[in-house]
Coordinates of C-alpha atoms (C1' of nucleotides) in Angstrom, one line a residue:
Chain G
M1 CA 96.5 128.8 76.1
P2 CA 97.9 126.1 73.9
L3 CA 96.1 122.8 73.6
I4 CA 98.3 120.2 75.2
P5 CA 97.8 116.8 73.7
Q6 CA 98.1 114.5 76.7
T7 CA 99.2 111.0 76.2
V8 CA 97.3 108.2 78.0
R9 CA 100.3 107.5 80.1
E10 CA 100.4 111.1 81.3
Q11 CA 96.7 111.1 82.2
V12 CA 97.0 107.8 84.1
T13 CA 100.1 109.0 85.9
N14 CA 98.5 112.3 86.9
Q15 CA 95.3 110.6 88.1
I16 CA 97.2 108.1 90.2
R17 CA 99.4 110.8 91.6
N18 CA 96.3 112.8 92.5
D19 CA 94.7 109.8 94.2
L20 CA 97.9 109.2 96.1
L21 CA 98.0 112.8 97.3
S22 CA 94.3 112.8 98.3
G23 CA 94.8 109.7 100.4
R24 CA 92.7 107.4 98.3
F25 CA 95.5 104.8 98.5
P26 CA 96.9 104.6 102.1
A27 CA 100.5 103.9 102.6
G28 CA 101.3 100.2 102.4
T29 CA 98.6 99.5 99.8
M30 CA 99.5 97.2 97.0
L31 CA 98.5 98.7 93.6
R32 CA 97.4 96.2 90.9
E33 CA 97.9 97.0 87.3
I34 CA 94.8 95.2 86.2
E35 CA 92.6 96.9 88.7
L36 CA 93.7 100.4 87.8
A37 CA 93.7 99.6 84.1
A38 CA 90.1 98.5 84.4
R39 CA 89.1 101.7 86.3
F40 CA 90.6 104.0 83.7
G41 CA 89.4 101.9 80.8
V42 CA 92.9 101.4 79.3
S43 CA 95.3 98.5 79.0
R44 CA 98.0 97.6 81.5
G45 CA 100.8 99.1 79.5
P46 CA 100.3 102.8 80.4
V47 CA 99.5 101.9 84.0
R48 CA 102.7 100.0 84.1
D49 CA 104.6 102.9 82.7
A50 CA 102.9 105.1 85.3
F51 CA 104.1 102.8 88.1
I52 CA 107.7 103.0 87.0
Q53 CA 107.5 106.7 86.8
L54 CA 105.8 107.2 90.2
S55 CA 108.3 104.8 91.7
H56 CA 111.0 107.2 90.6
E57 CA 109.1 110.2 91.8
G58 CA 109.2 108.6 95.2
Y59 CA 105.5 107.8 95.7
L60 CA 105.7 104.0 95.1
A61 CA 108.1 101.2 96.0
Y62 CA 108.7 98.8 93.2
Q63 CA 109.4 95.1 93.8
A64 CA 110.2 92.8 90.8
N65 CA 107.5 90.4 90.0
R66 CA 105.5 91.6 93.0
G67 CA 104.1 94.9 92.0
V68 CA 104.2 98.3 93.6
M69 CA 103.4 99.4 97.1
V70 CA 102.4 102.9 98.3
R71 CA 105.3 104.3 100.2
H72 CA 105.0 105.7 103.7
P73 CA 105.6 109.4 104.2
P74 CA 109.2 110.2 105.2
D75 CA 110.2 109.6 108.7
P76 CA 109.4 112.7 110.8
R77 CA 113.1 112.9 111.7
D78 CA 114.0 113.2 108.0
R79 CA 111.4 115.9 107.1
E80 CA 113.5 118.8 108.3
F81 CA 116.5 117.6 106.4
I82 CA 114.5 117.1 103.2
T83 CA 113.0 120.5 103.5
E84 CA 116.4 122.0 104.0
L85 CA 117.7 120.3 100.8
R86 CA 114.6 121.5 98.9
L87 CA 115.1 125.0 100.0
K88 CA 118.8 124.8 99.2
I89 CA 118.0 123.8 95.6
E90 CA 115.4 126.5 95.1
T91 CA 117.6 129.2 96.5
Y92 CA 120.6 128.1 94.4
V93 CA 118.6 127.9 91.1
I94 CA 117.0 131.3 91.7
E95 CA 120.2 133.1 92.7
R96 CA 122.0 131.5 89.7
G97 CA 119.5 132.2 87.0
F98 CA 117.3 135.1 88.2
E99 CA 118.4 137.4 85.4
D100 CA 117.8 134.9 82.7
K101 CA 114.0 134.9 83.1
S102 CA 112.0 136.0 80.1
D103 CA 108.6 137.8 80.0
E104 CA 107.1 134.6 78.8
S105 CA 108.3 132.6 81.7
V106 CA 107.0 135.3 84.1
N107 CA 103.6 134.8 82.5
S108 CA 103.7 131.1 83.0
V109 CA 104.4 131.6 86.7
E110 CA 101.5 134.0 86.9
L111 CA 99.3 131.4 85.2
A112 CA 100.4 128.8 87.8
L113 CA 99.6 131.3 90.5
E114 CA 96.0 131.6 89.2
R115 CA 95.6 127.9 89.1
L116 CA 96.9 127.7 92.7
K117 CA 94.2 130.3 93.6
E118 CA 91.5 128.1 92.1
A119 CA 92.8 125.1 94.0
C120 CA 92.9 127.1 97.3
D121 CA 89.4 128.3 96.8
S122 CA 88.2 124.8 96.2
G123 CA 89.7 123.6 99.4
E124 CA 90.9 120.3 98.0
A125 CA 94.1 119.4 99.7
S126 CA 95.5 117.2 96.9
Q127 CA 94.8 119.9 94.3
V128 CA 96.5 122.6 96.4
A129 CA 99.5 120.3 96.8
I130 CA 99.8 119.7 93.1
R131 CA 99.4 123.4 92.1
D132 CA 101.7 124.5 94.9
I133 CA 104.5 122.3 93.5
E134 CA 103.6 123.4 90.0
F135 CA 104.1 127.1 90.9
H136 CA 107.5 126.5 92.4
Q137 CA 108.5 124.4 89.5
K138 CA 107.6 127.2 87.0
I139 CA 109.8 129.6 88.9
L140 CA 112.7 127.1 88.8
L141 CA 112.2 126.5 85.1
A142 CA 112.1 130.3 84.5
C143 CA 115.5 130.6 86.2
G144 CA 116.9 127.9 83.9
G145 CA 116.9 125.2 86.6
D146 CA 115.9 122.4 84.3
D147 CA 118.8 120.2 85.3
L148 CA 117.9 120.2 89.0
V149 CA 114.1 120.1 88.7
P150 CA 113.8 116.3 88.7
T151 CA 115.8 115.9 91.9
W152 CA 114.0 118.8 93.5
R153 CA 110.6 117.3 92.5
Q154 CA 111.5 114.0 94.1
L155 CA 112.2 115.7 97.4
C156 CA 108.9 117.6 97.4
S157 CA 106.8 114.7 96.2
R158 CA 107.6 112.5 99.2
M159 CA 106.9 115.3 101.6
L160 CA 103.4 115.7 100.2
L161 CA 102.4 112.2 101.1
T162 CA 101.9 113.3 104.6
Y163 CA 98.2 113.4 105.2
T164 CA 96.7 116.9 105.1
R165 CA 93.1 117.4 105.8
L166 CA 90.7 119.9 104.1
G167 CA 91.2 123.4 105.3
D168 CA 91.6 127.0 104.7
Y169 CA 94.3 127.8 102.1
S170 CA 93.9 131.5 101.9
Q171 CA 97.1 132.0 103.9
A172 CA 98.9 129.6 101.6
Y173 CA 97.7 131.6 98.6
K174 CA 98.9 134.9 100.1
E175 CA 102.3 133.5 100.7
H176 CA 102.6 132.6 97.0
V177 CA 101.5 136.1 96.0
A178 CA 104.3 137.4 98.2
I179 CA 106.7 135.2 96.2
F180 CA 105.3 136.2 92.8
E181 CA 105.3 140.0 93.2
P182 CA 109.0 140.5 93.9
F183 CA 109.8 137.8 91.3
R184 CA 107.9 139.7 88.6
D185 CA 109.4 143.0 89.7
G186 CA 113.0 141.7 89.6
D187 CA 113.7 141.7 93.3
M188 CA 115.7 138.6 93.8
K189 CA 116.4 139.0 97.5
K190 CA 112.8 139.4 98.4
T191 CA 111.8 136.5 96.2
V192 CA 114.2 134.1 98.0
A193 CA 113.1 135.4 101.4
A194 CA 109.5 134.9 100.6
I195 CA 110.2 131.3 99.4
Q196 CA 112.1 130.6 102.6
A197 CA 109.2 131.9 104.6
N198 CA 106.8 129.7 102.6
I199 CA 108.6 126.5 102.9
K200 CA 110.0 126.5 106.4
Chain M
M1 CA 126.2 84.5 97.2
P2 CA 122.5 84.5 96.3
L3 CA 121.4 83.9 92.8
I4 CA 119.7 87.1 91.7
P5 CA 117.2 86.5 89.0
Q6 CA 117.5 89.6 86.8
T7 CA 114.5 90.6 84.7
V8 CA 115.0 91.5 81.1
R9 CA 114.2 95.1 81.9
E10 CA 116.9 95.3 84.5
Q11 CA 119.5 93.8 82.1
V12 CA 118.5 96.2 79.4
T13 CA 118.6 99.2 81.8
N14 CA 122.0 98.2 83.1
Q15 CA 123.4 97.7 79.6
I16 CA 122.2 101.0 78.3
R17 CA 123.4 102.8 81.5
N18 CA 126.8 101.2 81.0
D19 CA 126.9 102.3 77.4
L20 CA 126.0 105.8 78.4
L21 CA 128.7 105.9 81.0
S22 CA 131.3 104.5 78.6
G23 CA 130.5 107.2 76.1
R24 CA 129.1 104.9 73.5
F25 CA 126.1 107.3 73.1
P26 CA 127.3 110.9 73.0
A27 CA 125.2 113.6 74.5
G28 CA 122.5 114.8 72.1
T29 CA 122.1 111.4 70.5
M30 CA 118.5 110.2 69.9
L31 CA 118.0 106.6 71.1
R32 CA 115.6 104.5 69.1
E33 CA 113.6 101.7 70.8
I34 CA 113.7 99.5 67.7
E35 CA 117.4 99.7 67.3
L36 CA 118.2 98.9 70.9
A37 CA 115.6 96.2 71.0
A38 CA 117.2 94.5 68.0
R39 CA 120.6 94.8 69.5
F40 CA 119.6 93.1 72.7
G41 CA 117.3 90.6 71.0
V42 CA 114.3 91.6 72.9
S43 CA 111.0 93.4 72.2
R44 CA 110.5 97.1 72.5
G45 CA 108.6 96.8 75.8
P46 CA 111.6 96.4 78.2
V47 CA 113.6 99.0 76.2
R48 CA 110.8 101.4 76.6
D49 CA 110.6 100.7 80.4
A50 CA 114.4 101.3 80.5
F51 CA 114.0 104.6 78.8
I52 CA 111.5 105.8 81.3
Q53 CA 113.7 104.7 84.1
L54 CA 116.9 106.2 82.8
S55 CA 115.0 109.4 82.1
H56 CA 114.2 109.6 85.8
E57 CA 117.8 108.8 86.7
G58 CA 118.8 111.8 84.8
Y59 CA 120.6 110.2 81.9
L60 CA 118.0 110.7 79.2
A61 CA 115.6 113.5 78.3
Y62 CA 112.1 112.3 77.3
Q63 CA 109.9 113.9 74.8
A64 CA 106.4 112.7 74.1
N65 CA 106.0 111.0 70.7
R66 CA 109.6 111.8 69.9
G67 CA 111.7 109.5 71.9
V68 CA 114.6 110.1 74.2
M69 CA 117.8 112.0 73.9
V70 CA 121.0 111.6 75.7
R71 CA 121.4 114.5 78.1
H72 CA 124.4 116.6 78.4
P73 CA 126.5 116.5 81.6
P74 CA 125.6 119.1 84.1
D75 CA 126.9 122.6 83.6
P76 CA 130.3 123.0 85.1
R77 CA 129.0 125.8 87.2
D78 CA 126.5 123.3 88.8
R79 CA 128.9 120.5 89.5
E80 CA 130.2 121.9 92.8
F81 CA 126.7 122.5 94.0
I82 CA 125.5 119.0 93.1
T83 CA 128.6 117.5 94.8
E84 CA 127.8 119.5 97.9
L85 CA 124.2 118.1 97.9
R86 CA 125.4 114.6 97.4
L87 CA 127.9 114.8 100.3
K88 CA 125.3 116.4 102.5
I89 CA 123.0 113.4 102.0
E90 CA 125.6 110.8 102.6
T91 CA 126.8 112.5 105.7
Y92 CA 123.3 112.9 107.0
V93 CA 122.3 109.3 106.4
I94 CA 125.5 107.9 107.9
E95 CA 125.4 110.1 111.0
R96 CA 121.7 109.2 111.5
G97 CA 121.9 105.5 111.0
F98 CA 125.4 104.4 111.7
E99 CA 124.5 102.3 114.7
D100 CA 121.7 100.5 112.9
K101 CA 124.0 98.6 110.6
S102 CA 124.1 94.8 110.8
D103 CA 126.9 92.4 110.2
E104 CA 125.1 91.3 107.0
S105 CA 125.0 94.8 105.6
V106 CA 128.7 95.3 106.4
N107 CA 129.4 92.1 104.4
S108 CA 127.4 93.5 101.4
V109 CA 129.6 96.6 101.6
E110 CA 132.7 94.5 101.6
L111 CA 131.4 92.6 98.6
A112 CA 130.8 95.9 96.8
L113 CA 134.4 96.9 97.6
E114 CA 135.7 93.7 96.0
R115 CA 133.7 94.4 92.9
L116 CA 135.1 97.9 92.8
K117 CA 138.6 96.4 93.0
E118 CA 137.9 94.2 90.0
A119 CA 136.6 97.2 88.1
C120 CA 139.6 99.3 89.1
D121 CA 142.0 96.6 88.0
S122 CA 140.3 96.3 84.7
G123 CA 140.7 100.0 84.0
E124 CA 137.3 100.4 82.4
A125 CA 136.0 103.8 83.4
S126 CA 132.3 103.0 83.1
Q127 CA 132.7 99.9 85.3
V128 CA 134.6 101.8 87.9
A129 CA 131.9 104.5 87.9
I130 CA 129.1 102.0 88.3
R131 CA 130.9 100.0 91.1
D132 CA 131.9 103.2 92.8
I133 CA 128.2 104.3 93.1
E134 CA 127.2 100.8 94.1
F135 CA 129.7 100.9 97.0
H136 CA 128.4 104.2 98.3
Q137 CA 124.9 103.0 97.9
K138 CA 125.5 99.9 100.0
I139 CA 126.8 102.0 102.8
L140 CA 123.7 104.3 102.6
L141 CA 121.4 101.3 102.6
A142 CA 123.3 99.7 105.5
C143 CA 122.6 102.9 107.5
G144 CA 118.9 102.7 106.7
G145 CA 118.9 105.5 104.1
D146 CA 116.5 103.8 101.8
D147 CA 114.3 106.8 101.7
L148 CA 117.0 109.1 100.4
V149 CA 118.8 106.8 98.0
P150 CA 116.7 107.5 94.9
T151 CA 117.4 111.2 95.2
W152 CA 121.0 110.7 96.0
R153 CA 121.3 108.4 93.0
Q154 CA 119.9 111.0 90.7
L155 CA 122.5 113.5 91.8
C156 CA 125.4 111.1 91.3
S157 CA 124.3 109.7 88.0
R158 CA 124.3 113.0 86.2
M159 CA 127.7 113.8 87.4
L160 CA 129.1 110.5 85.9
L161 CA 128.1 111.5 82.4
T162 CA 131.2 113.7 82.3
Y163 CA 133.6 112.0 80.1
T164 CA 136.4 110.2 81.9
R165 CA 139.1 108.4 80.1
L166 CA 140.8 105.2 80.9
G167 CA 143.3 105.5 83.6
D168 CA 144.8 104.3 86.8
Y169 CA 142.3 103.7 89.5
S170 CA 144.5 102.3 92.2
Q171 CA 144.2 105.6 94.1
A172 CA 140.4 105.5 93.8
Y173 CA 140.4 102.0 95.2
K174 CA 142.6 103.0 98.1
E175 CA 140.2 105.8 99.0
H176 CA 137.4 103.3 99.2
V177 CA 139.4 101.0 101.4
A178 CA 139.9 104.0 103.7
I179 CA 136.1 104.4 103.8
F180 CA 135.4 100.7 104.5
E181 CA 137.8 100.1 107.3
P182 CA 136.5 102.6 109.8
F183 CA 133.0 101.7 108.6
R184 CA 133.5 98.1 109.5
D185 CA 135.2 99.0 112.8
G186 CA 132.5 101.2 114.0
D187 CA 134.3 104.6 113.7
M188 CA 131.7 106.9 112.3
K189 CA 133.7 110.1 112.3
K190 CA 136.5 108.6 110.3
T191 CA 134.1 107.0 107.9
V192 CA 132.5 110.4 107.1
A193 CA 135.8 112.1 106.9
A194 CA 137.0 109.5 104.4
I195 CA 133.9 109.9 102.3
Q196 CA 134.4 113.7 102.2
A197 CA 137.9 113.2 101.1
N198 CA 136.8 110.8 98.4
I199 CA 134.0 112.9 96.9
K200 CA 135.4 116.4 97.1
Chain H
dG1 C1' 112.8 129.4 42.6
dG2 C1' 110.1 129.2 46.7
dT3 C1' 106.3 127.7 49.5
dC4 C1' 102.4 125.5 50.8
dT5 C1' 100.1 121.0 50.8
dA6 C1' 99.6 116.0 50.4
dA7 C1' 101.4 111.5 50.5
dT8 C1' 105.0 108.7 52.5
dT9 C1' 107.9 106.8 56.0
dA10 C1' 109.7 106.1 60.3
dT11 C1' 108.9 106.2 65.1
dT12 C1' 106.5 106.1 69.3
dG13 C1' 101.9 104.9 71.8
dT14 C1' 98.6 101.3 72.9
dT15 C1' 96.6 97.0 73.1
dA16 C1' 95.7 92.1 74.0
dA17 C1' 97.6 87.5 74.1
dC18 C1' 101.0 84.7 76.0
dA19 C1' 105.0 83.5 79.4
dT20 C1' 106.9 83.6 83.7
dC21 C1' 107.0 84.2 88.5
dA22 C1' 105.3 84.3 93.4
dT23 C1' 101.9 83.0 96.7
dA24 C1' 98.6 80.1 99.0
dC25 C1' 96.7 75.9 99.6
dA26 C1' 96.3 71.1 99.3
dT27 C1' 98.7 66.8 99.5
dT28 C1' 102.1 63.5 100.7
dC29 C1' 105.6 61.5 103.4
dG30 C1' 108.2 61.2 107.6
Chain L
dC1 C1' 101.2 66.4 113.7
dG2 C1' 104.7 68.9 110.9
dA3 C1' 107.7 69.6 107.1
dA4 C1' 108.4 69.3 102.4
dT5 C1' 106.6 69.0 97.9
dG6 C1' 103.2 69.6 94.3
dT7 C1' 99.5 72.2 92.3
dA8 C1' 96.3 76.0 91.4
dT9 C1' 95.7 80.8 91.0
dG10 C1' 96.5 85.5 90.4
dA11 C1' 99.7 88.7 89.7
dT12 C1' 103.6 90.8 86.8
dG13 C1' 106.9 90.3 82.7
dT14 C1' 107.3 90.0 77.7
dT15 C1' 105.9 90.0 73.2
dA16 C1' 104.1 91.2 68.6
dA17 C1' 100.4 93.4 66.1
dC18 C1' 98.0 97.6 65.4
dA19 C1' 97.0 102.8 66.0
dA20 C1' 98.4 107.4 66.2
dT21 C1' 101.8 110.8 65.8
dA22 C1' 105.8 113.5 64.0
dA23 C1' 109.2 114.0 60.4
dT24 C1' 110.3 113.6 55.5
dT25 C1' 109.6 113.8 50.8
dA26 C1' 107.2 114.8 46.4
dG27 C1' 104.5 117.6 43.8
dA28 C1' 101.3 121.4 42.7
dC29 C1' 100.8 126.1 42.6
dC30 C1' 102.1 130.9 42.5

DNA sequence: GGTCTAATTATTGTTAACATCATACATTCG
DNA sequence: CGAATGTATGATGTTAACAATAATTAGACC
């Protein structure tokens, strides 16, 4: 496993994203650069960069000269539509690039599956959410879907903001095993079907 | 018309986006913070912010410690799919929020239409592209589609990177008039139909 | 000649100080 | 008393200097 040198900005971004997903910052909260910079022991620069990034990921709403606010989860009426779009993208990318996947990329998906298992075992909702997304993203990247990943990610991210309590994630893990196995074995149809069952 | 105080970052972002759309920076080009900062007569900070933002909009590819590269237009094979997604979002937002639109928002759409006309008259492809997007965005916002605009924008933006030469945009303008008129008069079906005809 | 290593250079990453803006509150004038 | 104006404060916006990283070049060694 390669040592990934993480920049301060990335660490800050990941930490804030994690806090957002775990409900530490409720919707509507104003986030202050100074406050977070102090907490992480860094300057305002990277925090600022993280704000811009997370705004584009859909978690925060940016207002010039006024800072950022934690966005509300999508309107319940929109959730179904967003899910539909997400599924459409995943299906398209997989059907389009299923044959292109390499052994290496299959391995990276398997690694993501292991990380998801750890998160599920821990029972922490925010970690499960992050690893879940990561798993799906690895599959998309394996199928050459780089171009559509940013858009896809934006759709997923917002959905996650919905509060989820601690719980039993053994079922969720099983669903992802059911995605990985046909993916590894080269059965595209079953892979897509398993994903549809997982997301819907 | 309200005076909109534009922050340096916004100006820089807009200028770079415009340059990208007008083909000043070909795909694959590495963009340097220092170079652009010098050109605009500002420091690296806002340029840096603009890079992060434009990366998320899909124009640039970001690599840690290595800077940003101008992305290539989407694969021709993907263009149809992306257009389909874009259309799906516009249709959904309009059908969902058509009744919510206020007189004020109709005015802002009309204003955007006038700006589009100016751009079409000038014949500058990049300006037409920007005003075109702006017009559609105003409609989405008027229908309460704030939540989906960032995602929608990402889809459009990438599409625009395809090189378009100077040309006659009177037809394009007419198509947008055909969108605006039923929109203003409260005819949802015709509005959606006109948009479909315009995008396809 | 080719290749590995070390010094150089150019570029991005981070920081802290300063400038600007928005808000809340106090004050003044009608 | 109420509206408008001025001021204080706390936030973001911007800058320039410094640190760390990646790419490049020069040179030693085989």
